[in-house]
Coordinates of C-alpha atoms in Angstrom, one line a residue:
Chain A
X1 CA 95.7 173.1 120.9
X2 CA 92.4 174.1 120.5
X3 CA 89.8 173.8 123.3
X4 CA 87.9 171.0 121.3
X5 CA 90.7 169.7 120.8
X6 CA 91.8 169.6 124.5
X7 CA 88.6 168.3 125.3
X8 CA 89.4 165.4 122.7
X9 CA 92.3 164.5 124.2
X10 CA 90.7 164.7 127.6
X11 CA 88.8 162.1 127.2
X12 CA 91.0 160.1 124.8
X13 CA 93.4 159.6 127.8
X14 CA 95.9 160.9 126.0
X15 CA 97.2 163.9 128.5
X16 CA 99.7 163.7 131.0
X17 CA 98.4 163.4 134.4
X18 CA 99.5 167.4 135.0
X19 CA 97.8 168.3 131.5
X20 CA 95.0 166.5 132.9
X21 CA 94.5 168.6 136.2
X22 CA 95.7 171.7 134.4
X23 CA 92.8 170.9 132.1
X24 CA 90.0 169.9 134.8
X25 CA 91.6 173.5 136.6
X26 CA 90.6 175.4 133.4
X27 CA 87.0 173.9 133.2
X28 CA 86.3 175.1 136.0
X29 CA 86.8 178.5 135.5
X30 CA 85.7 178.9 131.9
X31 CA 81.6 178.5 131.6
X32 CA 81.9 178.4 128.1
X33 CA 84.4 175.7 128.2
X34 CA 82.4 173.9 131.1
X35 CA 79.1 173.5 129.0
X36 CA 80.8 172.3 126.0
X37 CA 82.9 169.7 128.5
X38 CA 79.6 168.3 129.8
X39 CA 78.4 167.8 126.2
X40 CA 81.0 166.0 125.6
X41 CA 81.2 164.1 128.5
X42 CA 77.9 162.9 128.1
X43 CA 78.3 161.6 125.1
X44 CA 81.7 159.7 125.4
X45 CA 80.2 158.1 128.9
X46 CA 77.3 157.0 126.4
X47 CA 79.8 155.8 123.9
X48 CA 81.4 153.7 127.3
X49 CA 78.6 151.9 128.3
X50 CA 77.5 151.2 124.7
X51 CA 80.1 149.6 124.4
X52 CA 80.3 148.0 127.8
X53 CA 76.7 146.6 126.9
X54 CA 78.2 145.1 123.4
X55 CA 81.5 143.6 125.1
X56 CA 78.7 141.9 127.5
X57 CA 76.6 140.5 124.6
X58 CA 78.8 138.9 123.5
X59 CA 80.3 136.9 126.5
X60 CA 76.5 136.2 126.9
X61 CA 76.9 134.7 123.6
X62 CA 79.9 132.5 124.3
X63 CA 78.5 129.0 125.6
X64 CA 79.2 128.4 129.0
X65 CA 76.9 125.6 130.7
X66 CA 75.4 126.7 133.9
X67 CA 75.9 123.7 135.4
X68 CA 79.1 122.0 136.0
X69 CA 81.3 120.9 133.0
X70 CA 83.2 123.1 130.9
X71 CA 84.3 122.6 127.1
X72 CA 87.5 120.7 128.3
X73 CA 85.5 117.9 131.0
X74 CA 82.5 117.6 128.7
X75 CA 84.6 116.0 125.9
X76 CA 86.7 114.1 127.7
X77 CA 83.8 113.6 130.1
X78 CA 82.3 111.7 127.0
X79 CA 84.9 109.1 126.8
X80 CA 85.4 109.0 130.3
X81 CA 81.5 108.4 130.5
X82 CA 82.3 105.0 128.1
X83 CA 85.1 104.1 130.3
X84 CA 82.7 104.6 133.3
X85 CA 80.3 102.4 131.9
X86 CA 82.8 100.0 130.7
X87 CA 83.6 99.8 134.5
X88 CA 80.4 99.6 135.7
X89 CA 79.9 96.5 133.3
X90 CA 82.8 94.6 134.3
X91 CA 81.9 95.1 137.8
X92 CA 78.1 94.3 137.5
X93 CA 79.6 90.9 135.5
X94 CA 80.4 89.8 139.1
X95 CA 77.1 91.2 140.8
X96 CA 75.3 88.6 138.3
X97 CA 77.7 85.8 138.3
X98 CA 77.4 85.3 142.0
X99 CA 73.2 85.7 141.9
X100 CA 72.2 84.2 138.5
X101 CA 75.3 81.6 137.9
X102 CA 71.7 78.7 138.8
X103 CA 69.6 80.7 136.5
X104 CA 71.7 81.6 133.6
X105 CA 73.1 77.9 133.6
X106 CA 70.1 77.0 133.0
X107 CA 68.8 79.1 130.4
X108 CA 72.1 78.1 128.7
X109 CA 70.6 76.5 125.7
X110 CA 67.9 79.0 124.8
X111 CA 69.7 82.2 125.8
X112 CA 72.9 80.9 123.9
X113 CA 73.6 79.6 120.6
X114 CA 77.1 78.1 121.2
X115 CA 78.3 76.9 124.2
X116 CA 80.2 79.0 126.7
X117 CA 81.6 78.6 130.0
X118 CA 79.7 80.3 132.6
X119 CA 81.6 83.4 133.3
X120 CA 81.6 84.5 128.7
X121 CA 77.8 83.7 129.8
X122 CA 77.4 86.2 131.3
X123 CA 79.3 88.8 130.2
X124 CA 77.7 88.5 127.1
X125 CA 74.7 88.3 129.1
X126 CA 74.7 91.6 130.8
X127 CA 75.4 94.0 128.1
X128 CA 71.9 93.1 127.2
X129 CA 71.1 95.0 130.5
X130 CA 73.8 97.7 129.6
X131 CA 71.7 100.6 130.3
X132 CA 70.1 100.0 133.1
X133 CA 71.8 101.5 135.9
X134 CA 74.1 100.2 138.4
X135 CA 71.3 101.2 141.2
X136 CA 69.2 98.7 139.0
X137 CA 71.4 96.2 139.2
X138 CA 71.5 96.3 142.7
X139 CA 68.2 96.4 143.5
X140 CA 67.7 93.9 141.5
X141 CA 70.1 91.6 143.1
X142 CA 69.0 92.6 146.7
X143 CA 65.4 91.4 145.8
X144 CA 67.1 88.5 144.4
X145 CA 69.0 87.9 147.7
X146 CA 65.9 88.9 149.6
X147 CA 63.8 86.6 147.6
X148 CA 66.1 84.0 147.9
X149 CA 66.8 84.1 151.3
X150 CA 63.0 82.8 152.1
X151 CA 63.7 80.5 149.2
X152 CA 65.7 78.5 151.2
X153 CA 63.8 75.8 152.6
X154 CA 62.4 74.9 148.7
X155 CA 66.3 75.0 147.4
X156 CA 67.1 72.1 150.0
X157 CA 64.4 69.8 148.2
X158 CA 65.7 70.7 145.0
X159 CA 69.2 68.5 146.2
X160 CA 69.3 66.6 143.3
X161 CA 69.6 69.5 141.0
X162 CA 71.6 71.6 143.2
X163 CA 74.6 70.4 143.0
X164 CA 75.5 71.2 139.4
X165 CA 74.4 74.9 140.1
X166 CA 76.6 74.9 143.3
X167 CA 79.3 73.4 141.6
X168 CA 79.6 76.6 139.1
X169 CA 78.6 79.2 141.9
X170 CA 81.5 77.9 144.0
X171 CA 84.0 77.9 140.6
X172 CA 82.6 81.6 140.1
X173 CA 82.9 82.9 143.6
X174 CA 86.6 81.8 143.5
X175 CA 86.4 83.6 140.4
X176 CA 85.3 86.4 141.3
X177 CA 87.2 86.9 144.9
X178 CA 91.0 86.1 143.7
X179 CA 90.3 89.0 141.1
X180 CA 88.5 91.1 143.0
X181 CA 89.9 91.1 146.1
X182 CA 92.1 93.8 147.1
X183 CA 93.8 95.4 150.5
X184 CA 91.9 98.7 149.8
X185 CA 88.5 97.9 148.6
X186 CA 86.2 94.9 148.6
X187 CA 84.6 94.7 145.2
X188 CA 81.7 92.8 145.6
X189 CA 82.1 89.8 146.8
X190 CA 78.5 87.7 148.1
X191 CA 78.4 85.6 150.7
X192 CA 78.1 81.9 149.3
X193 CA 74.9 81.3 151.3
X194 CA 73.3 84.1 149.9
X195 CA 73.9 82.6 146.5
X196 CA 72.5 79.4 147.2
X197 CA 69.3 80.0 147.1
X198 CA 69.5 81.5 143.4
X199 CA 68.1 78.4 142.7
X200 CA 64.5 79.6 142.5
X201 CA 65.2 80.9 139.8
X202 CA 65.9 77.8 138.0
X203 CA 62.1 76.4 139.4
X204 CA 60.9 79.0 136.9
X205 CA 63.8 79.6 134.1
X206 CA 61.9 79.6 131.3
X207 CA 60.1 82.6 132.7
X208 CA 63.3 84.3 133.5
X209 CA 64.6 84.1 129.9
X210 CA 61.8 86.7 129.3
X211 CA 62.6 89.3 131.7
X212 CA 66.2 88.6 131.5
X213 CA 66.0 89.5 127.6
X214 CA 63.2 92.3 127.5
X215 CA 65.1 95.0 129.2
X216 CA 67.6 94.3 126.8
X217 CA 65.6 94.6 123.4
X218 CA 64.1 97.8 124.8
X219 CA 67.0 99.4 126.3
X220 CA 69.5 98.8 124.0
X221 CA 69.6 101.8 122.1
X222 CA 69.3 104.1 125.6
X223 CA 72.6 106.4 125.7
X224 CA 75.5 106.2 127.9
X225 CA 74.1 108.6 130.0
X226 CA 72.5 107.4 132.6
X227 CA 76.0 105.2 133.5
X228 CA 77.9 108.3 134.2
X229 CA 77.7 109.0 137.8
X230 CA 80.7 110.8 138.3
X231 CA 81.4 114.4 137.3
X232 CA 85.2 115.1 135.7
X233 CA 86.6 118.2 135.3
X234 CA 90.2 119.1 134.0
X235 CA 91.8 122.8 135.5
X236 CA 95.3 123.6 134.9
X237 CA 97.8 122.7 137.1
X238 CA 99.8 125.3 138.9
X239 CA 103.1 124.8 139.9
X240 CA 102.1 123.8 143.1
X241 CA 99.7 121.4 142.5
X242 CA 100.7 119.6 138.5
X243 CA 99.6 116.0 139.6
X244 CA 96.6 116.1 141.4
X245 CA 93.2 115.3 142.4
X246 CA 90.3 116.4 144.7
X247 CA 86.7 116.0 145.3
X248 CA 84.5 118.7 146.0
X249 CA 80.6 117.5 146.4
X250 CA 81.3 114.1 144.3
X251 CA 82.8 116.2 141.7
X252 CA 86.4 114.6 140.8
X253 CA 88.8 117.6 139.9
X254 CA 92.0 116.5 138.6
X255 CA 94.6 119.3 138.5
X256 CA 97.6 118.8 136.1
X257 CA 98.1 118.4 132.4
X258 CA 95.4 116.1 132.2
X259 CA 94.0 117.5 129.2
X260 CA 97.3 116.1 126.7
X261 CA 96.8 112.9 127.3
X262 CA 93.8 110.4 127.5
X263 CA 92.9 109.8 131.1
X264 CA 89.9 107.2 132.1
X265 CA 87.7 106.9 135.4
X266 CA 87.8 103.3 136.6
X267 CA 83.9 103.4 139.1
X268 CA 83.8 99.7 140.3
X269 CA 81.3 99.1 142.8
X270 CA 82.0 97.9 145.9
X271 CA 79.2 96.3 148.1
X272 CA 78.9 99.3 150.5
X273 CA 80.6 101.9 148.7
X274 CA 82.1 102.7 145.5
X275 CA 86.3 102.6 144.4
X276 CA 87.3 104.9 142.0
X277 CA 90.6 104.7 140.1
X278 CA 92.3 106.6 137.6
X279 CA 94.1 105.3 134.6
X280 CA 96.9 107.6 133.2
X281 CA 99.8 106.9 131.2
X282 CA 100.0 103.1 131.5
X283 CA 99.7 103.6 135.7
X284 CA 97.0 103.6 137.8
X285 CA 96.2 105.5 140.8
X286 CA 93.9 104.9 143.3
X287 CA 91.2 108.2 143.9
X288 CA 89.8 108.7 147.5
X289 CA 86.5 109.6 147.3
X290 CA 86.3 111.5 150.6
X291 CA 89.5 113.4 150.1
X292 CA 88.5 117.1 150.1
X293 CA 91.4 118.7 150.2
X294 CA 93.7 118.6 146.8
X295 CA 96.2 115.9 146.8
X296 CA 98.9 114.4 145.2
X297 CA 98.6 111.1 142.6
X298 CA 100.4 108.6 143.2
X299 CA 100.5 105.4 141.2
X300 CA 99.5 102.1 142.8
X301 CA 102.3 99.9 143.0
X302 CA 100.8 96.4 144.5
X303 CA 101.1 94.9 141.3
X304 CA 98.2 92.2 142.4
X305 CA 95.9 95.2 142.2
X306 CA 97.3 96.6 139.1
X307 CA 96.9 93.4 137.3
X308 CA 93.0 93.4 138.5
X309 CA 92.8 96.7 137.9
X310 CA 94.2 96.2 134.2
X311 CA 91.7 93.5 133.2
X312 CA 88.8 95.2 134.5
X313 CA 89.8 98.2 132.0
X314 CA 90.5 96.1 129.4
X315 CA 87.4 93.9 129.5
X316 CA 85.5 96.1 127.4
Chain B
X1 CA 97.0 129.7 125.5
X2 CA 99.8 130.9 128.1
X3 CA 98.7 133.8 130.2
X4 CA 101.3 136.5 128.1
X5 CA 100.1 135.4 125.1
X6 CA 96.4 135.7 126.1
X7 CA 97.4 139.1 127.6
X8 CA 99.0 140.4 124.6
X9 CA 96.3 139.8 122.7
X10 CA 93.9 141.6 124.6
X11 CA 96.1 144.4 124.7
X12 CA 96.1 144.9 121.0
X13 CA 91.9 144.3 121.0
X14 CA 91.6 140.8 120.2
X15 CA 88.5 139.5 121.4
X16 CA 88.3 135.6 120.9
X17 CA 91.1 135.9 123.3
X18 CA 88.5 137.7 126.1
X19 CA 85.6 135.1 124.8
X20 CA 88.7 132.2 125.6
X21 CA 89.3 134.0 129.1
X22 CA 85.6 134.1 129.8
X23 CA 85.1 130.6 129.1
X24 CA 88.6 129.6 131.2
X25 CA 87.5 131.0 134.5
X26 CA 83.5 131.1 134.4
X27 CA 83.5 128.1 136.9
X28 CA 86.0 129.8 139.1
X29 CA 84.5 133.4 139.6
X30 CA 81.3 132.5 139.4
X31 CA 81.5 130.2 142.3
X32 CA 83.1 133.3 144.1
X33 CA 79.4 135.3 144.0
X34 CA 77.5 131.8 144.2
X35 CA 79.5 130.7 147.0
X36 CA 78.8 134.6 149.0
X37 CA 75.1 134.3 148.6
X38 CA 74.6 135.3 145.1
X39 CA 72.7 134.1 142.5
X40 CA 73.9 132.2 139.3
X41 CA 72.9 135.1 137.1
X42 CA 74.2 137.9 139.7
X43 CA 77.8 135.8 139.4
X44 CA 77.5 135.6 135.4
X45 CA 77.0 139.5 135.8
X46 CA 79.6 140.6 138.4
X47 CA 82.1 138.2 136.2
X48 CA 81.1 140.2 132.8
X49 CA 81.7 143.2 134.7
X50 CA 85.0 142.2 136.1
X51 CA 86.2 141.3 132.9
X52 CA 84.6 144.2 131.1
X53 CA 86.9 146.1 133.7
X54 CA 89.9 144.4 132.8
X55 CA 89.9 144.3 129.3
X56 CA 89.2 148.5 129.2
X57 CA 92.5 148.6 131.9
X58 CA 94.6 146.1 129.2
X59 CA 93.5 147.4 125.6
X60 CA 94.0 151.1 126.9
X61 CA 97.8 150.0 128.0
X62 CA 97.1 151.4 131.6
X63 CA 97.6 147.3 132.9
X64 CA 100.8 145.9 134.0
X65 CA 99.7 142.4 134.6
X66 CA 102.2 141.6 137.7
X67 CA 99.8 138.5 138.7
X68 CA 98.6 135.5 136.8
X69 CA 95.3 136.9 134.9
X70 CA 93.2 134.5 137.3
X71 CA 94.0 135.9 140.3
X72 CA 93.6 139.6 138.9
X73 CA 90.6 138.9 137.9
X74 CA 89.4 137.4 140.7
X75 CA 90.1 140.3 142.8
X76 CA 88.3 142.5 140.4
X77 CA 85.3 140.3 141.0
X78 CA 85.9 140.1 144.8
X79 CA 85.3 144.1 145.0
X80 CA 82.4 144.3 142.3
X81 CA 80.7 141.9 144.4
X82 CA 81.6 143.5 147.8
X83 CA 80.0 146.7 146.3
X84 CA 77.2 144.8 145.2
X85 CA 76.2 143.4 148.0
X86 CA 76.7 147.0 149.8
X87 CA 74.7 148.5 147.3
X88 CA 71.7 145.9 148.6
X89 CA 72.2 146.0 152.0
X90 CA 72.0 149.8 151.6
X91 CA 68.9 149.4 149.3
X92 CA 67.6 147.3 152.0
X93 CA 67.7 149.9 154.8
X94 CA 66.9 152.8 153.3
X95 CA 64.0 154.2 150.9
X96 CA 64.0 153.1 147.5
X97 CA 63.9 156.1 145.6
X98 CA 66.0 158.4 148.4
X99 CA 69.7 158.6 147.1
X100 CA 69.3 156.7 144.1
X101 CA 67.3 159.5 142.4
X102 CA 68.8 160.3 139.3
X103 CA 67.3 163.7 137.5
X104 CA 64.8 163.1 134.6
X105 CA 67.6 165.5 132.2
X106 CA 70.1 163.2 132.8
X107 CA 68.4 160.2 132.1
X108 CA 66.4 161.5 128.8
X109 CA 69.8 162.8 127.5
X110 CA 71.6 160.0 127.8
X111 CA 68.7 157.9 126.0
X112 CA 69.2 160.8 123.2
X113 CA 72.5 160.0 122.4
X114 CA 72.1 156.6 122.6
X115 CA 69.8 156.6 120.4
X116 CA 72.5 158.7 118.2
X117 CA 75.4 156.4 118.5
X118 CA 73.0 153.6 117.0
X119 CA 72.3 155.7 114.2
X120 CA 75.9 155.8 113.2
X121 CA 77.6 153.7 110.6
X122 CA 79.0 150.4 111.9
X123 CA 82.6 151.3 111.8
X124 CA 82.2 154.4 112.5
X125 CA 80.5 153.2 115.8
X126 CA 83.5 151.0 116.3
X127 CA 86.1 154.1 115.9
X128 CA 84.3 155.9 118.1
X129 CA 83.9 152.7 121.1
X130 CA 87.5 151.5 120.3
X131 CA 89.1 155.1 120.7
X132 CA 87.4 156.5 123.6
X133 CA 86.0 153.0 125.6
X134 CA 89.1 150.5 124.6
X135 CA 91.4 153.1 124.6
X136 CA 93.3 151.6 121.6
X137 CA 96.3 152.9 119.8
X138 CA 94.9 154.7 116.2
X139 CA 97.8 151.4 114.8
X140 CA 95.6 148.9 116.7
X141 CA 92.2 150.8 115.3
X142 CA 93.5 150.5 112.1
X143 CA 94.8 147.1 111.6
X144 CA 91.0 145.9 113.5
X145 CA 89.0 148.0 111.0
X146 CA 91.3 147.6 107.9
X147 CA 92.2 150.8 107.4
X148 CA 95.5 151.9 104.9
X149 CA 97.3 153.5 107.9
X150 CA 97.0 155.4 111.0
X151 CA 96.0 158.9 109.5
X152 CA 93.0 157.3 107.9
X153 CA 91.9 156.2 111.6
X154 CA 92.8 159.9 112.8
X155 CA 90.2 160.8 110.2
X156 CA 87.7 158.6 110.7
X157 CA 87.4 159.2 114.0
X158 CA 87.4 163.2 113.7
X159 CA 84.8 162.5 111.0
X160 CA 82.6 160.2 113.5
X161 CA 82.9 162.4 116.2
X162 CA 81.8 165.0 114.7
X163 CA 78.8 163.6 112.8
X164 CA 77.6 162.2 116.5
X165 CA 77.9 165.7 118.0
X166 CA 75.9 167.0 115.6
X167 CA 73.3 164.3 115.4
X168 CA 73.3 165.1 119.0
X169 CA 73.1 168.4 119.1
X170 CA 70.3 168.6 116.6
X171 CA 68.3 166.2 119.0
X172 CA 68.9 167.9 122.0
X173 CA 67.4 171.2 120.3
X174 CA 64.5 169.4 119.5
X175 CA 64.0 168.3 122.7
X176 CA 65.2 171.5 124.6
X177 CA 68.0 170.9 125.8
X178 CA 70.0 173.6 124.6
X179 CA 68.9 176.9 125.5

């Protein structure tokens, strides 16, 4: 073998680890041969981080958002957004039933074409306010309630009209707590009293079918965007851990074979707090928002809740 | 994409498969650096580097994988960090320009042959990275670039070589480097 040769296969890893030292040995002794290594050396450790450099161009090139989802959570992250909304919906449905049943019984006939019990009302009602989000709708109905309370003296006079309103609001709130209620979470559930006095609204419902129907014209064609409050994100399951879920700063990670199969997000607001639940493979499991540490899935078997839990998903 | 099958792929130089590790794990190791008081662009680098690392160590055969890739990548990432954040901590206490002087030669030299290797051919670039950075097998240079067979790799690469040395060579006398 020649000395350029040697040199070659030097740096083309392709000694032995003895050829190698024998080699390194014989540099050191030969000036000629040490001159001509360092030329040579130079350039292959040029050729290295040329390529180094290209090798990281491209990763730079492959899209990876800086923030939080990955390919895998942001598509399903888009149907899971839906689903979230779809939750958020069916929950706010209750939110308004219990503070506008007066108001939206009211504006019935102009609001409405055909008529509908109260409850299809208002369903159809509040996808009109579809994007505004669930924080809206809350503040909304705590003015409401706020508004309402000091209302209460004028509702009292009003005893003649009153009753029919009360007659729906107490139909709705028995509604509304036999599907709602649950042993783990309390989904929304006013106070009677605090509905009464929804009644103001019915002094001035011609008024309210304006601002009940302009958010809707204007926000109608918002995106689902703003509904998705919860992050998703999909890793792999190890063997360890094939079925489960954890939160790390709001962030829901489910670990497992998640990404096979559809999976949705169930949000439903609760009046202090929020109850998550996931929906996989015809089962539901409940999802503890506080739970840090990874844990295991299991599905919910109180088949009260399941049944609540199944209309809710399918309401949309 | 199972872990072997990713890995075998690399092995033989397939780099969708490094773009698909990248993507699988960015999360992951780049939490690592954000989470030890680095920044997000300081963890998309030390994670570049640490797979740069491992895909030299698989391509060139000289990686027995004995982990899952995760975790030995994750290590690579712990210890580029570690000597990052030495590096600064160092760079802190001391003089800028003390230890970390690095002789004018050196540096013009290495922005000659730079400058060489981007006057080469495409391929012939690609012989030249694949056979002494990737360490790949003249089969696995040949099937990439589409070569007949392993002796036309053999020869391409001689031919390369040589071409850069002299393109070198005839810089480096320009610039007197060569007494």
């Amino acid at each position: 073998m020649s000395e350029v040769e040697k040199i070659d296969a030097y740096f083309g890893n392709e000694m032995t680890e003895a050829e190698q030292i024998d080699f390194e040995n014989s540099v050191q002794n030969d000036p000629t041969l040490k001159k001509e290594f360092e030329f040579q050396n130079d350039i292959v450790n040029a050729l290295r981080e040329t390529r180094k450099a290209e090798l990281k161009a491209m990763l730079n090139k492959v899209p990876v958002s800086g923030s939080m989802s990955t390919s895998s959570s942001f598509s399903v992250g888009k149907i899971a957004s839906l689903i979230v909304g779809a939750a958020i919906m069916g929950v706010s449905v209750y939110f308004l039933t219990n503070s506008d049943a007066a108001g939206s019984l009211a504006t019935e006939s102009t609001t409405e074409t055909q008529p509908v019990k109260p409850e299809t009302l208002l369903e159809s009602a509040v996808p009109s306010e579809k994007s505004n989000s669930q924080q809206d709708l809350i503040a909304t109905e705590s003015t409401q309630l706020s508004s309402s309370e000091s209302n209460d003296a004028t509702v009292q006079s009003f005893s003649g009209v009153e009753s029919s309103p009360k007659n729906s609001e107490n139909k709705m709130n028995t509604t509304t707590s036999s599907t709602v209620e649950s042993e783990e979470q309390k989904v929304v559930v006013s106070k009677p009293e605090i509905n009464k006095p929804v009644i103001s609204n019915f002094n001035d419902a011609t008024n309210n079918t304006d601002s009940l129907e302009a958010p809707g014209g204007s926000l109608v064609n918002k995106t689902y965007k703003e509904q998705r409050s919860m992050e998703v994100e999909i890793e792999e399951g190890s063997k360890k851990h094939n079925f489960h879920y954890h939160f790390v700063n709001g962030k829901l990670f489910l670990l497992g074979d998640f990404d096979k199969n559809l999976y949705e997000i169930l949000e439903i607001n609760t009046t202090t707090d929020k109850a998550i639940f996931l929906y996989y493979k015809g089962l539901y499991y409940n999802l503890d928002k506080n739970q840090e540490k990874i844990s295991a899935l299991t599905p919910i078997k109180d088949n009260s809740l399941v049944e609540k839990l199944e209309r809710i998903r399918s309401e949309e | 994409m199972k872990d072997n099958e990713v890995f075998e792929r690399i092995c033989r130089g397939d780099e969708t498969a490094l773009e698909y590790l990248y993507k699988k794990y960015y999360r992951m190791m780049t939490k690592l650096v954000i989470s030890n008081s680095g920044s997000e662009q300081e963890a998309k680098d030390i994670y570049q580097d640490a797979l740069v690392v491992f895909w030299q160590k698989a391509t060139s055969g000289n990686l027995v994988l004995t982990s899952k890739i995760s975790t030995y990548l994750y290590s690579i990432c712990q210890n580029l960090w570690r000597k990052e954040l030495d590096r600064k901590r160092r760079l802190s206490h001391e003089e800028k320009d003390g230890e970390e002087y690095i002789d004018i030669d050196t540096k013009e030299r290495s922005k000659i042959i730079t400058d060489c290797i981007g006057q080469l051919g495409e391929t012939c670039k690609k012989v030249l990275m694949f056979y002494y950075f990737d360490g790949l097998s003249m089969q696995d240079i040949a099937d990439k670039l589409g070569f007949a067979n392993t002796n036309t790799a053999k020869t391409k690469k001689y031919k390369c070589k040589k071409k850069l040395d002299e393109l070198v060579k005839s810089q480096y006398s320009e610039s007197d480097f060569l007494d």
